[in-house]
Structure formats: structure tokens, C-alpha cells
Coordinates of C-alpha atoms in Angstrom, one line a residue:
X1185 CA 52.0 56.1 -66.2
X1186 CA 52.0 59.7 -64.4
X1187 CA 48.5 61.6 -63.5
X1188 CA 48.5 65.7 -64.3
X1189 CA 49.8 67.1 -61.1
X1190 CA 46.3 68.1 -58.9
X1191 CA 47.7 70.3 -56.4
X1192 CA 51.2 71.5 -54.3
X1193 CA 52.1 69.5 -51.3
X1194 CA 55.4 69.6 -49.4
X1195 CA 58.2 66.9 -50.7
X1196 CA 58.4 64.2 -47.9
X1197 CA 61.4 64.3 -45.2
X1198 CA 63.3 61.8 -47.5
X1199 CA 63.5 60.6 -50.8
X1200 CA 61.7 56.7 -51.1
X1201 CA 64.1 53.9 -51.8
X1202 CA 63.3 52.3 -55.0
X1203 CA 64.4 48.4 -55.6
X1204 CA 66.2 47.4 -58.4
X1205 CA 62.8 45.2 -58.3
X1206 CA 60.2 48.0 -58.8
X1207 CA 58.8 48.7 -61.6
X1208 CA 55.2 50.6 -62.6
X1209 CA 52.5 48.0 -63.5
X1210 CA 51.1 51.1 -65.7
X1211 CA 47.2 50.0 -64.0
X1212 CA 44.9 52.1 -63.2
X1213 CA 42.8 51.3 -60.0
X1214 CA 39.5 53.0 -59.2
X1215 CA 38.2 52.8 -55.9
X1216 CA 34.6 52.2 -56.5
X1217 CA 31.9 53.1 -54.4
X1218 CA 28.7 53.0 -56.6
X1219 CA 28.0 56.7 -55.4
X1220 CA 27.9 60.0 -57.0
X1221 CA 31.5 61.0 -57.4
X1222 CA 33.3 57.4 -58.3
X1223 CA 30.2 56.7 -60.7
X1224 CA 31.2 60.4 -62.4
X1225 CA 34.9 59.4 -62.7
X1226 CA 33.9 56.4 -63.8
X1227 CA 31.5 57.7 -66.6
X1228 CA 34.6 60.5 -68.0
X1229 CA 37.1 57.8 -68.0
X1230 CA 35.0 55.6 -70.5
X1231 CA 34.2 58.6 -72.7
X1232 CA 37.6 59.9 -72.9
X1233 CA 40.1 57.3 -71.6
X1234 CA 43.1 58.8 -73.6
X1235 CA 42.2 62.2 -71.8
X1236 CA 43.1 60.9 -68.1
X1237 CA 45.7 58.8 -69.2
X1238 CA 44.2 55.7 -70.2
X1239 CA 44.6 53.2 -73.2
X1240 CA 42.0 54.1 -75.9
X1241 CA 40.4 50.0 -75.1
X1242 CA 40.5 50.3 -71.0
X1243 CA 42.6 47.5 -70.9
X1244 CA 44.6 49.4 -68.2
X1245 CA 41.6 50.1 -66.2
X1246 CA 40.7 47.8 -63.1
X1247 CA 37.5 49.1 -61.2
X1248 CA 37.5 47.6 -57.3
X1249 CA 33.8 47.8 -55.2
X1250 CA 34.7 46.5 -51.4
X1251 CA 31.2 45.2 -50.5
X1252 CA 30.4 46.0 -46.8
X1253 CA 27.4 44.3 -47.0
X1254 CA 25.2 47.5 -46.2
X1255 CA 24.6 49.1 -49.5
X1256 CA 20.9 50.9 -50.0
X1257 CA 19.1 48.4 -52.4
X1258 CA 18.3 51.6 -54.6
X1259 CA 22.2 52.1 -55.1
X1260 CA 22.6 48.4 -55.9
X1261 CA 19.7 48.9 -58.5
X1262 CA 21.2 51.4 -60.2
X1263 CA 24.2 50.5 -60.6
X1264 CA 23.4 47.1 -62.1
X1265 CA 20.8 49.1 -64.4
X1266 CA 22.9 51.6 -65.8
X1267 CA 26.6 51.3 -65.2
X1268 CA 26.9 47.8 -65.0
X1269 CA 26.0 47.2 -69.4
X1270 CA 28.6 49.9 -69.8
X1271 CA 31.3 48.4 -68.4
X1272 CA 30.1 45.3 -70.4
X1273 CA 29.7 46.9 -73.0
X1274 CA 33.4 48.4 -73.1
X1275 CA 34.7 45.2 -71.2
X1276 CA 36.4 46.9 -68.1
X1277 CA 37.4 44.9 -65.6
X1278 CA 35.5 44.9 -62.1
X1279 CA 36.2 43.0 -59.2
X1280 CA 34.3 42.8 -56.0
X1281 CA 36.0 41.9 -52.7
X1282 CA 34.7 41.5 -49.2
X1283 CA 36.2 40.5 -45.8
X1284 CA 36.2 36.9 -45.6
X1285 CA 35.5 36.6 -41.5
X1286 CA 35.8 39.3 -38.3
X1287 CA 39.7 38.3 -38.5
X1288 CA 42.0 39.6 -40.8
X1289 CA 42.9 36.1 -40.9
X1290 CA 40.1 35.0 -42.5
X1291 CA 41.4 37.0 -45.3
X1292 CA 39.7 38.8 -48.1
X1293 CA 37.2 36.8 -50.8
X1294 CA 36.9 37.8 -54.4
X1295 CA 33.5 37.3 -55.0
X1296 CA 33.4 38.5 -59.2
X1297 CA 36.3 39.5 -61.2
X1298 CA 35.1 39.6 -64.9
X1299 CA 34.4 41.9 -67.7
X1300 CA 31.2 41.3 -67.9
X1301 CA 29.7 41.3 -64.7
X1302 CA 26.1 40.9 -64.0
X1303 CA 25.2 42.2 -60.9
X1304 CA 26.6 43.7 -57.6
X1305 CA 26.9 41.7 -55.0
X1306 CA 25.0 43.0 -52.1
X1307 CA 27.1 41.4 -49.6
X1308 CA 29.6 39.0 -49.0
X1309 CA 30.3 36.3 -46.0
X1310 CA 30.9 39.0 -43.1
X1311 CA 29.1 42.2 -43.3
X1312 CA 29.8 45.4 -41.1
X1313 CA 26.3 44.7 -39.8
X1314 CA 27.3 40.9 -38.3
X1315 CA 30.1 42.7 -36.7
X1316 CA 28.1 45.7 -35.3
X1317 CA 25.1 43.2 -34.4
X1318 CA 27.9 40.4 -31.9
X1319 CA 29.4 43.5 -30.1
X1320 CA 26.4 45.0 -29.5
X1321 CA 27.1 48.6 -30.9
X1322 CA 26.9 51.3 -34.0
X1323 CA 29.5 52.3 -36.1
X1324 CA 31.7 54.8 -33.7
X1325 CA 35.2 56.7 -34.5
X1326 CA 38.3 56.3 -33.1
X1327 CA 41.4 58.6 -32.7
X1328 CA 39.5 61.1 -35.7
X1329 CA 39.7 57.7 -38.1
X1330 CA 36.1 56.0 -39.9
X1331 CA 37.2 52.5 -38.4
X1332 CA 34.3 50.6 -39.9
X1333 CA 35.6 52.4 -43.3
X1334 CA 39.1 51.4 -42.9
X1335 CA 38.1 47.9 -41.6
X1336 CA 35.4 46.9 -44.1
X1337 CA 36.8 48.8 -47.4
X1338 CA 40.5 49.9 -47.1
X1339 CA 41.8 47.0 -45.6
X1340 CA 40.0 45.1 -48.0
X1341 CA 41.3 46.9 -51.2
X1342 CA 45.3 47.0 -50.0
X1343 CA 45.5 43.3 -49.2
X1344 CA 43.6 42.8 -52.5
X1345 CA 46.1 45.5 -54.5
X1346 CA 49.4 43.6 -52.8
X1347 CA 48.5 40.5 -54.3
X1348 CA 47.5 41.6 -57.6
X1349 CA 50.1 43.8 -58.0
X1350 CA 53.4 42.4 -55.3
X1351 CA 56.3 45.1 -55.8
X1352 CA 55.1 47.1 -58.8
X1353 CA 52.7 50.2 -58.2
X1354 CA 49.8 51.2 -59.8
X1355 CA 47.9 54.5 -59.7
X1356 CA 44.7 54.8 -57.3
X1357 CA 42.2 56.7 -58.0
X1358 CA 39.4 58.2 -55.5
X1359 CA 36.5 60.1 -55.8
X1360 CA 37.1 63.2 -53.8
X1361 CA 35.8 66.0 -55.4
X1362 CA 36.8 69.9 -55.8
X1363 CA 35.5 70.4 -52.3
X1364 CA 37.0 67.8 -50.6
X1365 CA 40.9 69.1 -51.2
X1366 CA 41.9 68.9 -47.4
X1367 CA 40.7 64.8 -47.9
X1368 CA 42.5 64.2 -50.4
X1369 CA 45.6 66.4 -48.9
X1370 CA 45.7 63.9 -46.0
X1371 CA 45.1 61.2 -48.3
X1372 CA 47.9 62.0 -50.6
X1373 CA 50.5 62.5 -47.5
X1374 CA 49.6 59.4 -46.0
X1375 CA 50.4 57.5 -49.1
X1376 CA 53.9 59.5 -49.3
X1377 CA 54.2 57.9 -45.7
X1378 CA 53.6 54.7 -46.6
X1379 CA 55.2 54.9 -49.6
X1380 CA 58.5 56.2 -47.6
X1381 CA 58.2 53.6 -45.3
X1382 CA 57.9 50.7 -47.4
X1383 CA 61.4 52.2 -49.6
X1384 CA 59.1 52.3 -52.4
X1385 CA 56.3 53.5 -54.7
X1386 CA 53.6 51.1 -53.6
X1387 CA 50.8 53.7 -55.4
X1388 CA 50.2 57.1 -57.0
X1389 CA 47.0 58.5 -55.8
X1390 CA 45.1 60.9 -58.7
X1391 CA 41.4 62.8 -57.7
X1392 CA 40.3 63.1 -61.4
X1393 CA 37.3 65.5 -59.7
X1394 CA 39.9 67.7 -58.4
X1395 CA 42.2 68.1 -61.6
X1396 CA 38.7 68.8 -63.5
X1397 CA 37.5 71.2 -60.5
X1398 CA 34.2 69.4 -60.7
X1399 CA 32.5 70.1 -56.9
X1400 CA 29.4 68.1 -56.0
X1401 CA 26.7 69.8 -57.5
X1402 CA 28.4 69.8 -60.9
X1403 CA 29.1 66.5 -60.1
X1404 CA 25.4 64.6 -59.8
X1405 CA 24.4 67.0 -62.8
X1406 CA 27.4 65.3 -64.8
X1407 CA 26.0 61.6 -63.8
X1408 CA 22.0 62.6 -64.3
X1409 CA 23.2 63.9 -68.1
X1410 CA 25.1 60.9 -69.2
X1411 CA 22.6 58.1 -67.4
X1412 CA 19.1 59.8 -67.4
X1413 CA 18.2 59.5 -63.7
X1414 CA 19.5 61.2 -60.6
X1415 CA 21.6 59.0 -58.5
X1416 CA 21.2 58.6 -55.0
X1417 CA 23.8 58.5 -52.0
X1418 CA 25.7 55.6 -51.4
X1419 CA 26.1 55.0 -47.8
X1420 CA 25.7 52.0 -45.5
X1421 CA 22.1 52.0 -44.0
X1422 CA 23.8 52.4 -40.2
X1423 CA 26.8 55.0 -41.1
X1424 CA 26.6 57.3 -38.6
X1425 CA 27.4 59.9 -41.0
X1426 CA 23.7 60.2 -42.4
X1427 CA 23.0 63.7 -41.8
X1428 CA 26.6 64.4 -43.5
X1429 CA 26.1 62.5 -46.2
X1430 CA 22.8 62.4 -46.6
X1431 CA 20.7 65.4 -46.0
X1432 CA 18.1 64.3 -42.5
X1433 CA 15.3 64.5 -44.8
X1434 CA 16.9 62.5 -47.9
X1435 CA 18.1 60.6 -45.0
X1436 CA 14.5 59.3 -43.6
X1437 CA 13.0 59.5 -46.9
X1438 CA 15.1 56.6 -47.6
X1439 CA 14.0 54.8 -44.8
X1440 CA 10.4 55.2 -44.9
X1441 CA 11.0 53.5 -48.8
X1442 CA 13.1 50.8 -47.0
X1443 CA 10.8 50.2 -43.4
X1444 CA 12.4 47.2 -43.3
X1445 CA 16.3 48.4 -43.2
X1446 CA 14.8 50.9 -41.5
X1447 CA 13.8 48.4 -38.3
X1448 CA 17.2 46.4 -38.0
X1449 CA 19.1 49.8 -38.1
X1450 CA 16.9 50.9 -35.1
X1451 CA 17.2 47.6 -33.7
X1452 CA 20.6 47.9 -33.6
X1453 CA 21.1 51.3 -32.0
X1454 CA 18.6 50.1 -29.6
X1455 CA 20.9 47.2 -28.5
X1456 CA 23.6 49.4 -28.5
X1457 CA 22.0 51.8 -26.6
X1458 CA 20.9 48.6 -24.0
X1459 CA 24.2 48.2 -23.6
X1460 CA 25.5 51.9 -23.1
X1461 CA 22.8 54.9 -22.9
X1462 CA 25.6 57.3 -24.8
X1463 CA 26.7 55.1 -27.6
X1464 CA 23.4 56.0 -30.0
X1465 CA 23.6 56.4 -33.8
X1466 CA 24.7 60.2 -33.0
X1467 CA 26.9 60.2 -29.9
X1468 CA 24.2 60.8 -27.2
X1469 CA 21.5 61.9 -30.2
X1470 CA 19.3 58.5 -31.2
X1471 CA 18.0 58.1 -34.9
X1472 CA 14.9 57.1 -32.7
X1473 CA 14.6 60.4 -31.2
X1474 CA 14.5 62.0 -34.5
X1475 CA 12.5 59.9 -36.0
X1476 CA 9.4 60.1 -33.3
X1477 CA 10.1 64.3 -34.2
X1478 CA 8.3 63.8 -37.9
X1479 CA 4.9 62.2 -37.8
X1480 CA 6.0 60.8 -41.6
X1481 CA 7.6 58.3 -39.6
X1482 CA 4.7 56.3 -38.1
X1483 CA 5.0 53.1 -40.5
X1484 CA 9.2 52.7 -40.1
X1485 CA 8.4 53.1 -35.9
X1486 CA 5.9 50.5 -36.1
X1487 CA 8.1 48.1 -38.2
X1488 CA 10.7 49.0 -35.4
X1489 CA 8.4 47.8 -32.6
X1490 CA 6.9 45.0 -34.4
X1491 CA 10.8 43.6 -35.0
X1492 CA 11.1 43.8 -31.3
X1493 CA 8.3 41.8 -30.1
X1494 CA 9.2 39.6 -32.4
X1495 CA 12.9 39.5 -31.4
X1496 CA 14.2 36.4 -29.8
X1497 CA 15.4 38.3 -26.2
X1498 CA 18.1 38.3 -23.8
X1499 CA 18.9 39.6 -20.2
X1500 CA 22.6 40.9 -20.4
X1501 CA 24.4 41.7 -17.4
X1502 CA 26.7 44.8 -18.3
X1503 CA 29.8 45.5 -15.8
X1504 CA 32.4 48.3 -16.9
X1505 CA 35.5 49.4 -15.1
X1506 CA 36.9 52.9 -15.6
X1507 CA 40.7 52.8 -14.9
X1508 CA 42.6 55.9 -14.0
X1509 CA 44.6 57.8 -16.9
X1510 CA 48.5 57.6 -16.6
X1511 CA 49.4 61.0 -15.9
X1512 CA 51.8 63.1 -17.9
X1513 CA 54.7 62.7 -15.1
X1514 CA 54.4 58.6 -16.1
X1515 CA 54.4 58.9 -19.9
X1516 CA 57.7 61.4 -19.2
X1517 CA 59.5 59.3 -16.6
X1518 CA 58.2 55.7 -17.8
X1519 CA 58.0 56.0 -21.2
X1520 CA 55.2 54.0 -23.8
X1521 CA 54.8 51.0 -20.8
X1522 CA 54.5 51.7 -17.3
X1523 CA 56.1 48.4 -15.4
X1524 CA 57.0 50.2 -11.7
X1525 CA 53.9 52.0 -11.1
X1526 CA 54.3 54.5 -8.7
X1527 CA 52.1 56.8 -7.1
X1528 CA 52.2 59.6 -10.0
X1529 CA 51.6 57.3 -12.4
X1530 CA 48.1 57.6 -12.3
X1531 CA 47.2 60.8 -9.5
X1532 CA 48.7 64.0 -11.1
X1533 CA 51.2 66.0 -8.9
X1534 CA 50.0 69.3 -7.7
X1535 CA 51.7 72.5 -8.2
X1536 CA 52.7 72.6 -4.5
X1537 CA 53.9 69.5 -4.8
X1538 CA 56.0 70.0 -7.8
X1539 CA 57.3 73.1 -5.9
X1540 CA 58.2 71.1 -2.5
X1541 CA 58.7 68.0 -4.3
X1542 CA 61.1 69.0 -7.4
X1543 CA 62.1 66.3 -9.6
X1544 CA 65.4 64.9 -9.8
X1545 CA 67.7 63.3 -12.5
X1546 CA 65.7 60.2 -12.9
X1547 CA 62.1 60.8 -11.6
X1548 CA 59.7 63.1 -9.4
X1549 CA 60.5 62.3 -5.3
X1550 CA 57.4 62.2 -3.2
X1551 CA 55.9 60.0 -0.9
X1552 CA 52.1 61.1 -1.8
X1553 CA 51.2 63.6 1.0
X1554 CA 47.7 64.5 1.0
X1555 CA 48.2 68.5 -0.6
X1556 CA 50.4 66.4 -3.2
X1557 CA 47.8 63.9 -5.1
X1558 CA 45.6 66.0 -7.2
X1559 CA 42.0 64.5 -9.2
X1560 CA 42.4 61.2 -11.6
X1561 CA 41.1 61.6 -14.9
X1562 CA 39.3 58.8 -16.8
X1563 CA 41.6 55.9 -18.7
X1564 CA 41.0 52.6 -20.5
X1565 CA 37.7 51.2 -20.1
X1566 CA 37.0 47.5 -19.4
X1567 CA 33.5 46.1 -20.0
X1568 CA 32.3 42.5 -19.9
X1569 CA 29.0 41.3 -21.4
X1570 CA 27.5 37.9 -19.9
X1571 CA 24.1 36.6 -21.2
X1572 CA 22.2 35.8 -17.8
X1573 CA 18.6 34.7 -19.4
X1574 CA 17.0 33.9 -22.9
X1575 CA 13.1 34.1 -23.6
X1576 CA 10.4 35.8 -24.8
X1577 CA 10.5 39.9 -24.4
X1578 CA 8.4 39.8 -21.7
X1579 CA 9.7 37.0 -19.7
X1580 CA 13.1 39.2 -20.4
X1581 CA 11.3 41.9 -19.0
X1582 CA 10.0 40.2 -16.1
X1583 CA 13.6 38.2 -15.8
X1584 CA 15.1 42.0 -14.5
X1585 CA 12.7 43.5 -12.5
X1586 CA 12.3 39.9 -10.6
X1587 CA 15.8 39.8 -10.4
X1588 CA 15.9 43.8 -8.7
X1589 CA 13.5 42.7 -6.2
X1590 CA 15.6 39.8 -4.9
X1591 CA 18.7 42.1 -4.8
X1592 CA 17.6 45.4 -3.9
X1593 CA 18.5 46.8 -7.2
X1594 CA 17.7 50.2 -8.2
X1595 CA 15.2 50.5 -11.4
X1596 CA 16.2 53.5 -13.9
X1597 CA 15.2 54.4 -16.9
X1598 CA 18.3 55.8 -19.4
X1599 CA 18.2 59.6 -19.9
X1600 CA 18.9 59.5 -23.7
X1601 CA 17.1 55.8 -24.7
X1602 CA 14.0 55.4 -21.8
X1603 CA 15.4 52.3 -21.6
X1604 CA 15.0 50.3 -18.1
X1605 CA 18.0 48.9 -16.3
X1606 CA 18.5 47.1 -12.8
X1607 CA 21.6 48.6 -11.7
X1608 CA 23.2 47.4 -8.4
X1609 CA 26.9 49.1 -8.5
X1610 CA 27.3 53.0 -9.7
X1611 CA 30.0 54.5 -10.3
X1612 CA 32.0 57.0 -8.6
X1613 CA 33.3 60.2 -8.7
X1614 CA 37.1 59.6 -9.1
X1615 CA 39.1 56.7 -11.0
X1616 CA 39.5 53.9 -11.0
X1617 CA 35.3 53.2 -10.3
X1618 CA 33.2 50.5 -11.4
X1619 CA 29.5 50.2 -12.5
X1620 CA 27.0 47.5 -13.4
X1621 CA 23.2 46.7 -14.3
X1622 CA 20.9 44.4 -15.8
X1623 CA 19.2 45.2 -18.9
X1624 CA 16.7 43.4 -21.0
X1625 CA 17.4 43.6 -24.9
X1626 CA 16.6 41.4 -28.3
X1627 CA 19.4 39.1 -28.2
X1628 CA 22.4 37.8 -30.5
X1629 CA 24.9 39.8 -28.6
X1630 CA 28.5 38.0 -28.1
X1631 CA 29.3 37.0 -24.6
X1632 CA 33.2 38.7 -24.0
X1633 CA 35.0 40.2 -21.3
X1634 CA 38.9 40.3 -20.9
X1635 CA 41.0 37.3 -19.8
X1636 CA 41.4 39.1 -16.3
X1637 CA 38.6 41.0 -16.1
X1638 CA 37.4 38.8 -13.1
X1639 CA 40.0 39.1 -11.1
X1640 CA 40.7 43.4 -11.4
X1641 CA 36.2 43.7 -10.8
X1642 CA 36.6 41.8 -8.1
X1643 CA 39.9 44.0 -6.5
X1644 CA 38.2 47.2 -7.8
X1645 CA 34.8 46.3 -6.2
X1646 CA 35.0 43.5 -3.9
X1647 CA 32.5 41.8 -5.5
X1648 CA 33.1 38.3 -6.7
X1649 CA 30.9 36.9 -10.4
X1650 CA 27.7 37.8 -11.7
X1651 CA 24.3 38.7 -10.3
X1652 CA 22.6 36.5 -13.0
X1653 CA 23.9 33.2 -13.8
X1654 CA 25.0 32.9 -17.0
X1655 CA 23.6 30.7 -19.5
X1656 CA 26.9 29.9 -21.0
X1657 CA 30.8 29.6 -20.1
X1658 CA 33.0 32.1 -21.6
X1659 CA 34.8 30.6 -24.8
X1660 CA 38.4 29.6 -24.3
X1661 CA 40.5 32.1 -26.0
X1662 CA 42.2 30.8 -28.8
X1663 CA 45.7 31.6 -30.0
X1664 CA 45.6 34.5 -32.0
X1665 CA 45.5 33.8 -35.5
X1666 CA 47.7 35.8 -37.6
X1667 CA 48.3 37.1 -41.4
X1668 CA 51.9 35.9 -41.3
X1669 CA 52.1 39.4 -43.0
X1670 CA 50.3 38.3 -46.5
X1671 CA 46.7 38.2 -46.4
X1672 CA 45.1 35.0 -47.7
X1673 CA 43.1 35.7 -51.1
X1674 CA 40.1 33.3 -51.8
X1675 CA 38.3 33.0 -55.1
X1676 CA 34.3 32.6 -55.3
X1677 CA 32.7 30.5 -57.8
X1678 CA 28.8 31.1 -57.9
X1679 CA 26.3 28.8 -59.4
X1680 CA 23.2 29.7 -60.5
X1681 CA 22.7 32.4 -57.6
X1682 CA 24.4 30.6 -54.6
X1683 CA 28.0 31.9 -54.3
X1684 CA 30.5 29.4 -52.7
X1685 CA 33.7 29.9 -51.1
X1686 CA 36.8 27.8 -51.2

């Protein structure tokens, strides 16, 4: 089955490989996200399913939600109100899938696959929220990519779409709509990459929103025609991208009708914040700070404070070590891995230097004169987490500033969060440097640090162990557990309304 052409991309480099084994399963997949513009898609498909391609009956329609385990209630609600009997109602096929564990090991679990499902599941065994809550952070982005995104929903929906389907391909559709073309540009060369690389057509993507040139506005007018009531963003209650996808005020709105998402979402950034004063909801900018900015917001801060007093609470002793960046004369000379480390390697060469000292046919000659080593930049980070004390808040409390006296610890209160820290190490003004404090915080935080992380703190700083006793030994690394390169797929079977894993 072929989608109407959307737009003009370049062909790739070269021309995918196709087995004598491939052949098209003639499925349709929709990516389903319960908001706005897969809801829309959705809704024209069932109307006119002839029109994008699709048997008259749906027959050839499968509809995938990955469940985060985040979801707004009021997006739940609405779905199983007034999308859900539809689907019944025409018998498409939905199937909810979530992660089955922090491991990709741990595989992905089907938690419904029917035609006429009931309800959607508002999470599954490990939410993005677990995972956020044992490293002690928010949702942050790597390299440009939405890794919580890709972890959480993408991953989730391949290894579920290579074992439903194995070698034949399907088409996959998402929800970008007429003003999201450079999305789905990147989104349709990636899959041509993939595609390429795996010598055949794993997928087709098709934007149905694009080929109909329906932008966003027309979009949620579509959805409030056909189903009566204005739909609402769908967005996990901690993305970070809240004031993208949700307008500030639409944004707190939601969580002064939800005080009590409202609190562990603060909570979190809080602990995050504990545990690094610039990793807030925002970069550096707290969804704190802008909440205290709107005196609306008086009930969802008090829920926020009353969750911490109530908070079980831990001291956390926080070291980091900032290693120096390989330099550009390393990466050139050395390659991906760096296994003879020379001076260069990580001190950039000056200009006089590079003029005295020119390189010859297999690397730069110098023995690291003083007018030769210029300024380090900043490289990997290395930070290990040890729980030193668990109690009440204010025994935390007490715990730190009991604990500064005896050492001589300096008491500072974060620029960005207000919160207070014993630090007894800063950090430096050149790489590599260390730093490390004592911070008080509501606890469940995972205890981790790098197999040698001892043993480089201690040559970096000289210092040997912990201020703070810690109340528990390190868990013994295990081997790492692997996918063996398919991803295990485990059914659900609920009963009544307790949902049990095999």
C-alpha cells in the first residue's frame, strides 16, 4: 500500500537492498498520542478510510499509544469518553505498550490489544517518572534529541513493530501537522537511513495533516466539530517542553486543576535542583520560580510544601569531577579512543606553538613548554550520589549544618533554587577540577557512582571517601543484561482492574 507523495526530499546515497524475503504487510500503524493532531488523523481515517488508503472495514488499521505513565488525567478522560466507543464501535484495533523495566532488557509489555478496548491505561510497570524520580533529575536533552521521548515512546513502538511485523513493512503514520514540515523532513530522512541501513523497507512514513495542509488551528477546530468538546494538550505533567507545548498560562491552569500532579512535578525539580542548582524544569529557569510570579498559584505552592514536610528525607552527599575535553590535535592524531595520552591530548596547542612546534608525519612534536599549553575546556562529567543520613526534614536539616560545623564547611544558598548546601571542595578554574557538598532533600534518590570513581576523586583531589557515612554499600554491578538484539515481548492479562504481567 503506497501513501500520496507529501512532499520532495532528495533520493538517498543508494538504493535499499530488498530480500527476496520482503514483502509489504499492507498495515497501517498510527502512532497514537491521545493529543490534538493523532486524535484528528484518527477521526478522518474512520470517516473516510478508502480516502487515505484504507480498507472500507479498518481491518488494515492498527492504532499504537506507548504509555509513559505521565499522561494529564483530563487527556485520559477524554479519550476513553469520546474516542475510545468509536473505535469500538468500528472495531479498530488498539494496542497499548509500555517499557517493561529501566533496562531495555526488561523488554516492552503489552498491556491491551483488542478491538474493543475500555479504557487507557494510565501507566504501565515503569513510568518516565520512576526513572526521573531514582536519578534525581527532570527530563533534559541530549545531542538536540527528546531522550525521555525516544526512551519511553519510540523505543517502545519499534521493538513492538519488529515483532509484530519481522521482515515485512508497514506504513507509519504520525501526527505532524502543516506546520511542522521540517519534523517530519528529519523524520522522513531518518527512516530512509534506517531503511538503507537495514537493506530494506522496514517502514513508509505518511503525515496525513501535511498531505491535507491542515495546520494546528484548523486542526483542534476539526476535532471540537466531530467530538463536541475542545481537546486539551497531551503532554507528560514534567515535559520540559510546557511552555512549547502548552501555552504558560494553559500550562499552570492545568496544574492549579491537578494540585496534586502539580506537587510531585515540583517535588521533582526540587530534588533535581538539590542535586545540581542548573538542572531545573527550564535549564537554569525553575517552574517554582514562575509559579511564586502569579498569585493564582497559592493552593498548587502549598500542596508543594505540604508534600515536603511530609516527605520521607535524606542527606545526599554530591561529588562531581569535570574532566578536561580532548582537544582537536587528539581526535586528529588519535582517532575515536585516545590510548597514549599525550600532553595535547587534553591542553590545546597555542599558535606559537604550532608555529615552533610544527607537526610532523605522524603527530605534533613538543615537550609542553610553558608559551605552548593553552586553557582546557570542560569534558565528561563524573558525579557520584551516596545517601549519608535518613530522617525526618528537619533532622535532615539539622544532619548538614551539624555536619558543616564539625568540618568547617561553607553554608550557601543556590543562586537559582535558595536551596542550602554544605560544600567543603569548589571547583576550580581550569580542568580537570572537582567539587562537592552536602545537601538535604526528600529522599528516594538511587545511590550510583562509576566503578572507579573512587579511585580518579581521590587522584584529582587527594581526598580519600565520603564526609558522611553512608547508610548503605554501593550495589555490586551486575553483568550487563542485554537484548541479544530481539526485544522480549510480554503479554498482560488484567482481572477485574489489577493488570498482571507474565
Amino acid at each position: 500500500m503506497s501513501a500520496p507523495a507529501l512532499f520532495d526530499l532528495p533520493a538517498p546515497a543508494r538504493a535499499a537492498a530488498v530480500p527476496a524475503t520482503f514483502r509489504r504487510s499492507g498495515i497501517t500503524v498510527l502512532s497514537y498520542g491521545l493529543g490534538a493532531d493523532s486524535t484528528a488523523i484518527l477521526l478522518m481515517f474512520l470517516t473516510a478510510p478508502e480516502k487515505y488508503g484504507l480498507r472500507a472495514d479498518l481491518s488494515d488499521l492498527v492504532v499504537v499509544h506507548a504509555v509513559t505513565g505521565d499522561e494529564w488525567p483530563d487527556s485520559l478522560s477524554y479519550v476513553d469518553r469520546l474516542v475510545l466507543p468509536l473505535l469500538c464501535r468500528a472495531r479498530v484495533r488498539l494496542v497499548q505498550i509500555a517499557r517493561g523495566g529501566p533496562e531495555d532488557a526488561d523488554g516492552v509489555v503489552v498491556l491491551d490489544d483488542s478491538r474493543q478496548p475500555r479504557r487507557i491505561f494510565p501507566q504501565g510497570p515503569w513510568r518516565l517518572s520512576d526513572e526521573l524520580r531514582a536519578a534525581g533529575t527532570v527530563p533534559q536533552i541530549a545531542r538536540g534529541k527528546r531522550t525521555c521521548s525516544i526512551k519511553f515512546k519510540g523505543w517502545c513502538l519499534d521493538a513492538w513493530a519488529a515483532a509484530e511485523f519481522g521482515m515485512s513493512s508497514f506504513r507509519r503514520v504520525i501526527g505532524y501537522h502543516a506546520g511542522e514540515m521540517d519534523r517530519a523532513d528529519k523524520d522522513t530522512a531518518i527512516q530512509r537511513e534506517l531503511n538503507d541501513e537495514a537493506g530494506r523497507t522496514i517502514c513508509e512514513p505518511y503525515y496525513p495533516l501535511i498531505h491535507t495542509r491542515m495546520k494546528r488551528a484548523a486542526v483542534e477546530a476539526y476535532v471540537l466539530k466531530r467530538l463536541g468538546e475542545k481537546i486539551r494538550k497531551s503532554y507528560c505533567a514534567q515535559c520540559p517542553f510546557s511552555g512549547v507545548c502548552a501555552s504558560r498560562d494553559a500550562h499552570e491552569e492545568r496544574l492549579r486543576a491537578h494540585p496534586h500532579i502539580a506537587a510531585d512535578v515540583l517535588r521533582m525539580e526540587f530534588v533535581s535542583q538539590s542535586l545540581n542548582e542548573r538542572v531545573a524544569l527550564y535549564g537554569t529557569k525553575s517552574l517554582r520560580k514562575r509559579l511564586t510570579q502569579d498569585g493564582r498559584n497559592t493552593a498548587v505552592l502549598d500542596a508543594f510544601e505540604l508534600s515536603l514536610m511530609q516527605a520521607p528525607y535524606a542527606v545526599y552527599e554530591v561529588r562531581r569531577m569535570y574532566f578536561a575535553a580532548r582537544t582537536d590535535d587528539c581526535r586528529q592524531w588519535h582517532g575515536k579512543t585516545c590510548r597514549s595520552p599525550r600532553w595535547w591530548c587534553r591542553e590545546p596547542r597555542t599558535e606559537t606553538c604550532r608555529a615552533d612546534h610544527p607537526a610532523g608525519g605522524f603527530a605534533p612534536w613538543c615537550s609542553g613548554a610553558e608559551g605552548c599549553r593553552g586553557q582546557t575546556a570542560k569534558g565528561q562529567a563524573w558525579r557520584s550520589v551516596r545517601t549519608v543520613f535518613e530522617g525526618s526534614r528537619a533532622e535532615a536539616q539539622a544532619y548538614v549544618r551539624t555536619l558543616a560545623g564539625e568540618h568547617g564547611m561553607t553554608l550557601e544558598r543556590g543562586e537559582h533554587s535558595g536551596i542550602e548546601r554544605a560544600h567543603y571542595m569548589t571547583a576550580g578554574d581550569s580542568y580537570p577540577t572537582a567539587f562537592a557538598y552536602l545537601v538535604a532533600a526528600p529522599a528516594g534518590v538511587r545511590d550510583k557512582q562509576r566503578p572507579k570513581f573512587e579511585e580518579r576523586f581521590t587522584q584529582l583531589t587527594g581526598r580519600d571517601g565520603t564526609v558522611g557515612t553512608p547508610v548503605r554499600e554501593l550495589p555490586e554491578p551486575g553483568p550487563k543484561r542485554r537484548t541479544g538484539g530481539t526485544v522480549l515481548i510480554r503479554r498482560a492479562k488484567t482481572i477485574g482492574s489489577v493488570t498482571l504481567i507474565a
